[in-house]
Amino acid sequence: MYGISLLVNTYVKLKKNLLLRRLLTVLSLDVLVKASSFILLPLYLRLMSQEQYGSFNYILSIVYSFSLVLNLGLYIPQSKLYHDYTNPEERGKLLYNINVILIAGLAVLVLPVYLFKLDYHAVRFLFRNSIQYNQYRLWILLMSIVALFAYMLTNYLYTAEKISVIKKYSLLRVGGINIISILALYLFRRGDAVLIRLVTISTVEFLLLLYFYSGYIRVMIPAFSRYFLTRCLRIALPIMVSAIFNIIINFGDKFFLEKYVDYKLLSIYYLAFSCVSVIGILSNSLQNVWLPIFFKEKDLNKNIGKTNKMVLRLVGILMLLSIVILVSVIIFLKLKIIPASYGEVLYVLPMLLIGQIVICLALLYGNYLTYFEKTSMVLWTGLMISAISVGLNMTLIPIWKIYGAATTSLISNICYLIVYYFIIQYYRKKKNVFEQSLDDPYPDAMPIQVR
């Protein structure tokens, strides 16, 4: 009887807890998606040579890094401003103006680069080893554009709390990409595995985007608004510039590694990243579910209290998950599910796992800079930490190789967490002092003595 009562009470609490309910729904989907990728990882390692696996993931990291810059930081005003308006017409105009800015920005930034072949100069800078860029060029462009529009779409779906649509979209993406990629790699075993994966991923992503973006377009109301354009750009542009610094911090390690190590050692580093990305999935799930609830809450002290409570629980959960990941990789190596040539991954993995936990916490505290509409602080923080990151990469990677890269990543993200935390405390104190001054317009006045 006690067990049944406990289950009933747990169910009632879960039903009442909106955040937990949504998090479990989204997380169960994301875990399924990531679990499938993790399970299929040994198959990809068998169908691709170690050099091809390292080269492909390096290209993929470039594509996703630049797609974060090309979205111009517009996902932030979309998340923030959507909940400032309850009228569907105002929301429709907001989404329309965001997408107009996005398309205009792409025309200005991408077309000249592609038409005048400036990307070839970038390739010579980014790659020490030569690659067949002429064959990859079209697919890299398509993947970059599709990736940024897919990011805007999923951000809207989470912001609008359309969980059922997200489920469908995510399942079709992971299923379509993995099934077609593995089938193509098997059928064309003598072909260029890097090109095969680029073609399959960009094609599947493009077709799914065409279908799902139509629902996003239908809620837009085509009406230009100088107010929306100005407000969106004021919030987004500092985020876009800070995204450049984030690339330096989060992609710089791969860039310097490519200059100092071969693709075999680089593939070990990417395998470690694939393993720790399970924590990244949990972090993104939490962020996507948390943001709509976070921006709706206008009481700052309540928001901070909820965040601190979540952080304490999250650290324990992520530490436990990290141990599970590490033990799983050891078992996979023992059973030779992961080839023995990747054995060095065990030594770099713990540092990257800790780094991912720090990133997760920094993301939660970083939300407050958008909450206060102080996104310019993200820019200056990014500038400072990117300078630290470049210095560490240049110093440590030539000496310690992948361990130097992991050390730099960990230190850089710890700096982010510390800076964000103290910025929040500063603005919290400032806001509380301001509210107290409104309650008591004469705080220094002497109390009146009643005789």
XYZ file of C-alpha atoms in Angstrom:
451
model
C 0.000 0.000 0.000
C 2.840 2.365 0.873
C 4.491 1.714 -2.515
C 1.268 2.431 -4.400
C 0.747 5.628 -2.382
C 4.305 6.750 -3.167
C 3.779 6.156 -6.890
C 0.506 8.112 -6.833
C 2.109 11.046 -4.995
C 5.038 11.053 -7.438
C 2.613 11.056 -10.385
C 0.631 13.964 -8.898
C 3.831 15.986 -8.323
C 5.015 15.263 -11.851
C 1.666 16.325 -13.288
C 1.839 19.631 -11.415
C 5.500 20.340 -12.258
C 5.366 21.885 -15.734
C 9.133 22.189 -16.131
C 9.839 18.594 -15.100
C 7.022 17.222 -17.269
C 8.222 19.035 -20.370
C 11.857 18.259 -19.638
C 11.135 14.533 -19.401
C 9.158 14.653 -22.656
C 11.885 16.498 -24.564
C 14.734 14.676 -22.838
C 13.285 11.248 -23.595
C 13.227 12.220 -27.272
C 16.740 13.691 -27.203
C 18.110 10.683 -25.345
C 16.536 8.420 -27.974
C 18.103 10.526 -30.726
C 21.528 10.583 -29.071
C 21.359 6.946 -28.028
C 20.805 5.942 -31.653
C 23.791 8.042 -32.745
C 25.929 6.585 -29.948
C 24.900 3.025 -30.788
C 25.586 3.608 -34.489
C 28.959 5.257 -33.810
C 30.951 1.976 -33.967
C 29.313 1.291 -37.351
C 30.455 4.678 -38.691
C 33.951 3.979 -37.339
C 33.987 0.719 -39.358
C 32.594 2.238 -42.573
C 35.021 5.195 -42.528
C 38.786 5.201 -42.189
C 40.242 7.010 -39.183
C 41.477 9.831 -41.447
C 38.037 10.181 -43.099
C 36.288 10.239 -39.723
C 38.601 12.993 -38.451
C 38.339 15.014 -41.693
C 34.528 14.756 -41.845
C 34.045 15.867 -38.251
C 36.440 18.772 -38.724
C 34.382 19.950 -41.732
C 31.158 19.416 -39.775
C 32.427 21.499 -36.857
C 33.291 24.326 -39.292
C 29.815 24.180 -40.851
C 27.967 24.275 -37.521
C 30.263 26.944 -36.101
C 29.694 29.310 -39.010
C 25.945 28.619 -39.079
C 25.806 30.049 -35.535
C 27.291 33.305 -36.839
C 25.137 33.381 -39.968
C 21.910 33.247 -37.933
C 22.957 36.734 -36.712
C 22.010 35.902 -33.116
C 18.313 36.249 -34.055
C 17.281 33.173 -32.079
C 17.795 35.228 -28.893
C 15.210 37.982 -29.649
C 12.914 35.245 -30.951
C 13.063 33.454 -27.564
C 12.962 36.667 -25.520
C 10.447 38.879 -27.364
C 7.969 36.145 -28.303
C 6.799 36.006 -24.682
C 6.648 39.792 -24.354
C 3.604 39.748 -26.640
C 0.428 37.710 -26.224
C -1.363 38.963 -29.355
C -0.936 36.435 -32.243
C -0.784 39.318 -34.725
C 2.127 40.983 -32.908
C 3.912 37.642 -32.611
C 3.371 37.002 -36.334
C 4.874 40.385 -37.227
C 7.820 39.744 -34.906
C 8.618 36.373 -36.529
C 8.255 37.859 -40.022
C 10.675 40.701 -39.293
C 13.187 38.283 -37.726
C 13.196 36.153 -40.881
C 13.464 39.213 -43.139
C 16.591 40.300 -41.240
C 17.956 36.755 -41.492
C 17.494 36.503 -45.281
C 18.882 40.013 -45.848
C 21.900 39.202 -43.690
C 22.567 35.996 -45.643
C 22.410 37.894 -48.943
C 24.963 40.415 -47.678
C 27.329 37.946 -45.978
C 27.185 34.764 -48.063
C 26.581 35.763 -51.706
C 29.725 37.911 -52.157
C 31.882 35.239 -50.497
C 30.517 32.496 -52.758
C 30.427 34.501 -56.004
C 33.959 35.889 -55.625
C 35.290 32.526 -54.340
C 36.576 34.041 -51.127
C 35.802 30.748 -49.396
C 38.850 29.207 -51.072
C 41.051 31.570 -49.066
C 39.244 30.476 -45.890
C 39.857 26.810 -46.747
C 43.579 27.404 -47.227
C 43.628 29.065 -43.808
C 41.535 26.444 -41.997
C 43.125 23.304 -43.472
C 46.813 22.463 -43.218
C 46.183 19.212 -45.090
C 44.673 19.460 -48.571
C 41.062 18.316 -49.077
C 38.916 17.890 -52.192
C 37.131 21.177 -51.567
C 35.814 21.549 -55.153
C 33.737 18.404 -54.648
C 32.553 19.450 -51.185
C 31.889 23.158 -51.858
C 28.210 23.055 -52.907
C 27.255 20.606 -50.162
C 29.080 22.560 -47.453
C 27.205 25.728 -48.520
C 23.853 23.919 -48.545
C 24.531 22.298 -45.175
C 25.530 25.646 -43.609
C 22.356 27.421 -44.787
C 20.083 24.498 -43.899
C 21.706 24.214 -40.449
C 21.012 27.841 -39.551
C 17.370 27.738 -40.739
C 16.869 24.427 -38.911
C 18.225 26.078 -35.755
C 15.790 29.007 -36.117
C 12.918 26.581 -36.717
C 13.627 24.404 -33.678
C 14.157 27.506 -31.543
C 10.697 28.747 -32.595
C 9.077 25.362 -31.915
C 10.538 25.243 -28.399
C 9.664 28.903 -27.762
C 6.076 28.371 -28.930
C 6.023 25.112 -26.899
C 5.013 22.956 -29.879
C 6.450 19.780 -28.374
C 4.540 17.340 -30.611
C 5.926 18.972 -33.791
C 9.455 18.866 -32.326
C 9.075 15.125 -31.679
C 8.087 14.447 -35.270
C 10.790 16.688 -36.749
C 13.586 15.305 -34.549
C 12.709 11.653 -35.125
C 12.555 12.107 -38.894
C 15.895 13.930 -38.864
C 17.806 11.320 -36.881
C 16.136 8.395 -38.636
C 16.517 9.781 -42.148
C 20.111 10.964 -41.739
C 21.442 7.795 -40.080
C 19.605 5.217 -42.204
C 20.438 6.881 -45.527
C 24.035 7.703 -44.504
C 24.836 4.137 -43.403
C 23.135 2.650 -46.460
C 25.043 4.994 -48.790
C 28.384 4.332 -47.046
C 27.824 0.576 -47.367
C 26.713 0.648 -51.026
C 29.498 3.011 -52.123
C 32.304 1.608 -49.965
C 34.948 2.518 -52.536
C 33.771 6.122 -52.780
C 34.728 9.215 -50.788
C 33.082 8.606 -47.395
C 33.359 12.294 -46.466
C 31.480 13.387 -49.608
C 28.845 10.663 -49.136
C 28.042 11.849 -45.608
C 27.963 15.519 -46.627
C 25.539 14.764 -49.478
C 23.216 12.560 -47.427
C 23.043 14.884 -44.407
C 22.485 18.090 -46.401
C 19.856 16.450 -48.674
C 17.804 14.927 -45.844
C 18.008 18.130 -43.759
C 16.944 20.249 -46.762
C 13.899 18.100 -47.617
C 12.688 18.027 -44.004
C 13.216 21.772 -43.644
C 11.058 22.446 -46.717
C 8.205 20.524 -45.118
C 8.378 21.799 -41.526
C 9.288 25.436 -42.212
C 5.910 25.901 -43.944
C 4.157 25.717 -40.554
C 6.534 28.368 -39.222
C 5.808 30.620 -42.225
C 2.040 30.273 -41.771
C 2.101 32.015 -38.380
C 4.061 34.984 -39.780
C 2.250 38.205 -40.699
C 4.031 40.031 -43.561
C 4.304 43.569 -42.204
C 7.536 45.537 -41.801
C 7.968 47.150 -38.408
C 10.804 49.562 -37.668
C 10.204 48.970 -33.955
C 10.616 45.184 -34.246
C 13.593 45.495 -36.594
C 15.385 47.902 -34.259
C 14.656 45.970 -31.078
C 15.636 42.620 -32.607
C 18.911 43.979 -33.957
C 19.747 45.677 -30.656
C 19.476 42.337 -28.855
C 20.835 40.102 -31.644
C 23.906 41.922 -32.973
C 25.967 41.630 -29.762
C 25.063 37.913 -29.714
C 26.185 37.556 -33.347
C 29.539 39.202 -32.630
C 29.949 37.141 -29.461
C 29.249 34.031 -31.568
C 32.465 34.827 -33.436
C 34.312 34.770 -30.124
C 32.535 31.523 -29.222
C 33.857 30.023 -32.457
C 37.358 31.052 -31.428
C 36.827 29.423 -28.019
C 34.922 26.273 -29.032
C 36.418 25.720 -32.498
C 39.911 27.084 -31.840
C 41.047 23.829 -30.261
C 40.152 21.888 -33.443
C 41.773 24.551 -35.633
C 45.102 24.424 -33.803
C 44.968 20.630 -33.518
C 44.545 20.355 -37.303
C 47.778 22.345 -37.636
C 49.817 20.243 -35.190
C 48.425 16.686 -35.403
C 47.330 14.301 -38.148
C 43.713 13.275 -38.769
C 44.215 10.000 -36.869
C 44.847 11.823 -33.591
C 42.173 14.376 -34.482
C 39.695 11.512 -34.919
C 40.382 10.413 -31.303
C 39.561 13.928 -30.092
C 36.315 13.937 -32.116
C 35.357 10.519 -30.779
C 35.743 11.924 -27.253
C 33.543 14.858 -28.265
C 30.924 12.482 -29.681
C 30.830 10.697 -26.320
C 30.559 13.849 -24.179
C 27.893 15.259 -26.500
C 25.402 13.173 -24.485
C 25.794 15.827 -21.775
C 25.397 18.522 -24.420
C 22.102 16.929 -25.469
C 20.854 17.026 -21.874
C 22.003 20.639 -21.576
C 20.233 21.697 -24.783
C 17.064 19.832 -23.765
C 17.037 21.633 -20.447
C 17.743 24.978 -22.107
C 14.982 24.551 -24.691
C 12.402 23.619 -22.058
C 13.633 26.145 -19.491
C 13.754 29.298 -21.672
C 9.984 29.780 -22.277
C 9.289 29.357 -18.532
C 12.324 31.472 -17.610
C 11.323 34.475 -19.747
C 7.700 34.332 -18.579
C 8.762 34.779 -14.946
C 9.146 38.517 -14.269
C 10.148 38.183 -10.590
C 13.961 38.218 -10.699
C 14.528 36.803 -7.208
C 12.186 33.870 -7.893
C 14.006 33.159 -11.164
C 17.418 33.169 -9.500
C 16.151 30.922 -6.695
C 14.807 28.409 -9.226
C 18.035 28.518 -11.232
C 20.271 27.924 -8.192
C 18.126 24.990 -7.098
C 18.305 23.504 -10.601
C 22.089 23.948 -10.751
C 22.606 21.934 -7.535
C 20.516 19.049 -8.823
C 22.040 19.245 -12.285
C 25.632 18.923 -11.084
C 24.823 15.634 -9.317
C 22.960 14.223 -12.329
C 25.701 15.203 -14.794
C 28.480 13.771 -12.625
C 26.642 10.445 -12.492
C 26.058 10.546 -16.255
C 29.757 11.258 -16.837
C 30.731 8.129 -14.902
C 28.259 6.071 -16.976
C 29.744 7.442 -20.237
C 33.319 6.707 -19.148
C 32.472 3.146 -18.075
C 30.549 2.543 -21.333
C 33.530 3.604 -23.459
C 35.834 1.297 -21.448
C 33.442 -1.631 -22.054
C 33.132 -0.799 -25.787
C 36.932 -0.806 -26.115
C 37.266 -4.085 -24.173
C 34.645 -5.740 -26.395
C 36.323 -4.198 -29.491
C 33.053 -2.523 -30.504
C 35.206 0.607 -30.738
C 38.485 -0.189 -32.565
C 41.585 -0.438 -30.363
C 43.244 2.375 -32.360
C 40.911 4.792 -30.517
C 42.093 3.625 -27.068
C 43.730 6.952 -26.193
C 40.233 8.463 -25.944
C 40.043 7.271 -22.315
C 42.731 9.720 -21.204
C 41.205 12.858 -22.703
C 37.564 11.978 -21.975
C 37.400 12.925 -18.234
C 38.590 16.481 -18.877
C 36.065 16.984 -21.697
C 33.254 15.588 -19.516
C 33.994 18.144 -16.783
C 34.153 20.856 -19.452
C 30.694 19.916 -20.738
C 29.243 20.160 -17.220
C 30.717 23.655 -16.869
C 29.258 24.685 -20.264
C 25.819 23.488 -19.157
C 25.945 25.635 -16.020
C 27.323 28.656 -17.910
C 24.395 28.454 -20.358
C 21.873 28.652 -17.516
C 23.518 31.706 -15.955
C 24.118 33.302 -19.355
C 20.340 33.496 -19.898
C 20.175 36.352 -17.406
C 22.105 38.664 -19.717
C 19.249 38.300 -22.215
C 16.726 38.617 -19.370
C 18.283 41.998 -18.445
C 18.675 42.831 -22.184
C 22.406 43.295 -21.540
C 23.580 41.160 -24.465
C 26.467 43.578 -25.050
C 28.033 42.036 -21.923
C 28.097 38.688 -23.750
C 30.152 40.380 -26.458
C 32.783 41.847 -24.118
C 32.976 38.651 -22.086
C 33.483 36.657 -25.294
C 36.229 39.035 -26.458
C 38.140 38.659 -23.196
C 37.822 34.872 -22.951
C 38.571 34.276 -26.656
C 41.873 36.122 -26.187
C 42.669 33.845 -23.216
C 41.643 30.782 -25.268
C 43.845 31.650 -28.256
C 46.838 32.229 -25.974
C 46.320 28.893 -24.214
C 45.790 26.999 -27.492
C 48.967 28.435 -28.988
C 50.914 27.537 -25.848
C 49.501 24.143 -24.845
C 48.535 22.355 -28.078
C 52.050 22.239 -29.596
C 53.253 20.611 -26.354
C 50.349 18.471 -25.096
C 48.403 17.964 -28.376
C 44.802 16.792 -27.649
C 45.345 17.142 -23.880
C 46.358 20.781 -24.375
C 43.159 21.357 -26.399
C 40.999 19.770 -23.679
C 42.732 21.858 -20.975
C 42.140 25.076 -22.913
C 38.466 24.243 -23.459
C 37.975 23.524 -19.748
C 39.713 26.715 -18.535
C 37.870 28.916 -21.067
C 34.440 27.645 -20.055
C 35.240 27.946 -16.326
C 36.071 31.611 -17.034
C 32.685 32.009 -18.746
C 30.858 30.527 -15.756
C 32.664 32.737 -13.222
C 32.167 35.956 -15.219
C 28.478 35.265 -15.889
C 27.843 34.479 -12.228
C 29.360 37.752 -10.977
C 27.629 39.824 -13.684
C 24.280 38.393 -12.580
C 24.988 39.209 -8.937
C 25.860 42.791 -9.914
C 22.652 43.372 -11.899
C 20.554 41.590 -9.278
C 21.872 43.922 -6.554
C 21.393 46.954 -8.804
C 17.787 45.992 -9.588
C 16.938 45.338 -5.932
C 18.387 48.718 -4.877
C 16.346 50.418 -7.604
C 13.116 48.699 -6.497
C 13.779 49.629 -2.846
C 14.244 53.270 -3.850
C 10.813 53.200 -5.516
C 9.232 51.772 -2.370
C 11.005 54.311 -0.139
C 11.633 57.591 -2.016
C 13.412 59.126 1.036
C 15.642 56.298 2.329
C 17.991 58.646 4.205
C 15.303 60.744 5.891
C 15.231 60.779 9.725
C 12.165 59.118 11.211
C 9.596 61.571 12.664
C 9.506 61.530 16.458
C 5.936 61.385 17.788
C 5.568 62.972 21.205
